[in-house]
Short mmCIF file of C-alpha atoms in Angstrom, two decimals:
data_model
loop_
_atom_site.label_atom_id
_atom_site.label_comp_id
_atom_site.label_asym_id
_atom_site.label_seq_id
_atom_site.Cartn_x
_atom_site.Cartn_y
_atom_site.Cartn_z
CA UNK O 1 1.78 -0.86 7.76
CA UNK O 2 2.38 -1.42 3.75
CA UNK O 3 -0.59 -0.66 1.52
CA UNK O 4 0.27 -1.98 -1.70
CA UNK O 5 -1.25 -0.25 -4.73
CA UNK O 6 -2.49 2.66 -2.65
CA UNK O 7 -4.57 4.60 -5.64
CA UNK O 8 -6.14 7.82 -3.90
CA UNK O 9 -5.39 6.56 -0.08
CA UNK O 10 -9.36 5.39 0.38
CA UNK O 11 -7.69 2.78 2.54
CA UNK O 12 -4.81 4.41 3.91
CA UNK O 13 -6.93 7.34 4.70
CA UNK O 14 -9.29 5.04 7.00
CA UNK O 15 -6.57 3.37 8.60
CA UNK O 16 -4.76 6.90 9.43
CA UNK O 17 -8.01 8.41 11.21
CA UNK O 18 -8.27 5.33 12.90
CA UNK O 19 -4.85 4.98 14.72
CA UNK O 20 -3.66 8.47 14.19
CA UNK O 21 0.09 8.89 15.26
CA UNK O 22 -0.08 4.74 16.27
CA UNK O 23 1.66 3.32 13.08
CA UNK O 24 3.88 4.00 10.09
CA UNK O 25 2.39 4.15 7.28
CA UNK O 26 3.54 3.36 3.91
CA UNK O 27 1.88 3.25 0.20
CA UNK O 28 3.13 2.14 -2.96
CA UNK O 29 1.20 3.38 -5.82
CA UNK O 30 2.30 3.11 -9.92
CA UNK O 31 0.66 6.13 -10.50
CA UNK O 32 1.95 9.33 -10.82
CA UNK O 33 -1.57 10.62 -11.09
CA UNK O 34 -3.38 9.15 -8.71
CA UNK O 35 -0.38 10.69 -5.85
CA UNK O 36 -0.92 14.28 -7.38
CA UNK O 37 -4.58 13.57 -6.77
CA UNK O 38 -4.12 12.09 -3.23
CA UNK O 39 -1.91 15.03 -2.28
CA UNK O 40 -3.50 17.74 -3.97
CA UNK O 41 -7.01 17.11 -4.11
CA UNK O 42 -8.72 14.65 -2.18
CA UNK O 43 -6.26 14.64 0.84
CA UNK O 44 -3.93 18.29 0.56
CA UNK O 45 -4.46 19.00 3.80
CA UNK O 46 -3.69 15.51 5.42
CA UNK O 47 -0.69 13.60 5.87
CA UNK O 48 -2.24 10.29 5.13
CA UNK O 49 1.42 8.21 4.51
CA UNK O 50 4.56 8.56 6.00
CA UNK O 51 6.13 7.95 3.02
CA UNK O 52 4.34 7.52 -0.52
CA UNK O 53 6.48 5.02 -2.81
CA UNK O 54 5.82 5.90 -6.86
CA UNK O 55 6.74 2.76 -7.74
CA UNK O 56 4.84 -0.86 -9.80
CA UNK O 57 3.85 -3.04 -6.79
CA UNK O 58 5.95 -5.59 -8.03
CA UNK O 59 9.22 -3.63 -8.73
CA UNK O 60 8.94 -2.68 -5.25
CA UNK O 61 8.23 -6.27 -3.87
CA UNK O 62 11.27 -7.65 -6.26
CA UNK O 63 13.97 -5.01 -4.49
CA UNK O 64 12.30 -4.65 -1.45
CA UNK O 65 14.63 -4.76 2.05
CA UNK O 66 12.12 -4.16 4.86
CA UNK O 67 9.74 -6.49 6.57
CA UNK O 68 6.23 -4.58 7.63
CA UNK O 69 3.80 -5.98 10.79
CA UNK O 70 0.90 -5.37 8.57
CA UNK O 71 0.35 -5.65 4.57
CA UNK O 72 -2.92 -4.40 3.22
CA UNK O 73 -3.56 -4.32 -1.02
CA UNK O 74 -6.66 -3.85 -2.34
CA UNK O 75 -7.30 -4.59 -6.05
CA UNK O 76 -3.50 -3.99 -6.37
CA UNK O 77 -2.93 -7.06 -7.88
CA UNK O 78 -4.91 -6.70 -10.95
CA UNK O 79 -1.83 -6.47 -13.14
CA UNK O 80 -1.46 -10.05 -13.15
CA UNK O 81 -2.89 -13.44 -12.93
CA UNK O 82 0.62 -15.01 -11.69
CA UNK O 83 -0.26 -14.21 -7.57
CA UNK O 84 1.68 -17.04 -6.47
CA UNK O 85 4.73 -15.53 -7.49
CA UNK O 86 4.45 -12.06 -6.08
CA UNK O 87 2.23 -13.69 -3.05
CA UNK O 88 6.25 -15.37 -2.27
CA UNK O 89 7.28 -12.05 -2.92
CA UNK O 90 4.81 -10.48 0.12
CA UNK O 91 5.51 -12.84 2.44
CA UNK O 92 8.97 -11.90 2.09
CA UNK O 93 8.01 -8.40 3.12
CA UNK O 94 6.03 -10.01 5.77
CA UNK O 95 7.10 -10.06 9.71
CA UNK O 96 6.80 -13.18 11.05
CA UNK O 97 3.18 -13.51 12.81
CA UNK O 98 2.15 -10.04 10.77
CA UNK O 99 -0.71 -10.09 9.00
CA UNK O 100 -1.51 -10.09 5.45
CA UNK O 101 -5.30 -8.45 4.39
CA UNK O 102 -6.30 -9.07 0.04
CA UNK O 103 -8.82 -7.70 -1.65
CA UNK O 104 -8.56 -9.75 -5.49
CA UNK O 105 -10.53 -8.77 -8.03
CA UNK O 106 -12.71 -12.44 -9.56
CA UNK O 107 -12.78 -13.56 -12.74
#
């Protein structure tokens, strides 16, 4: 599982408790920040990723290698209004028959 700008792991935290040891799971947040505060504050006890990826969400969809089962991102497209360009760019990343899950801000 990919969760695309993963902030402070609200989602990746939910999805760890509920399939604990089930599922890889990666996050890719811009934020140096917000992965000090995921590590050392609100989670510093938990492993909630497997791996943590400090990286833009679209650097890492434009050198990306690996194809994921499941793609969750939410609000981590706020940084643009161009989504059918990176949305090419996640179904890339995409298995075939995975499953994609948005949350996008309105406006």
């Amino acid at each position: 599982v990919l969760e695309l700008g993963s902030n402070i792991a609200l989602a990746g935290y939910e999805i760890r408790k509920r399939f604990p040891d089930t599922l890889k799971l990666i996050g890719v947040e811009t934020s140096g920040k917000m992965i000090d505060l995921l590590e050392n504050v609100y989670y510093p006890d938990y492993n909630v990723y497997d791996r943590i990826i400090n990286s833009s969400v679209a650097t890492f969809l434009e050198t990306n290698k690996e194809q994921f089962s499941v793609i969750v991102s939410f609000c981590g497209f706020g940084f643009t209004k161009n989504l059918k360009k990176y949305l090419g760019l996640v179904s890339r990343s995409l298995a075939t028959g995975g499953y994609l899950a948005l949350c996008l801000p309105v406006g």
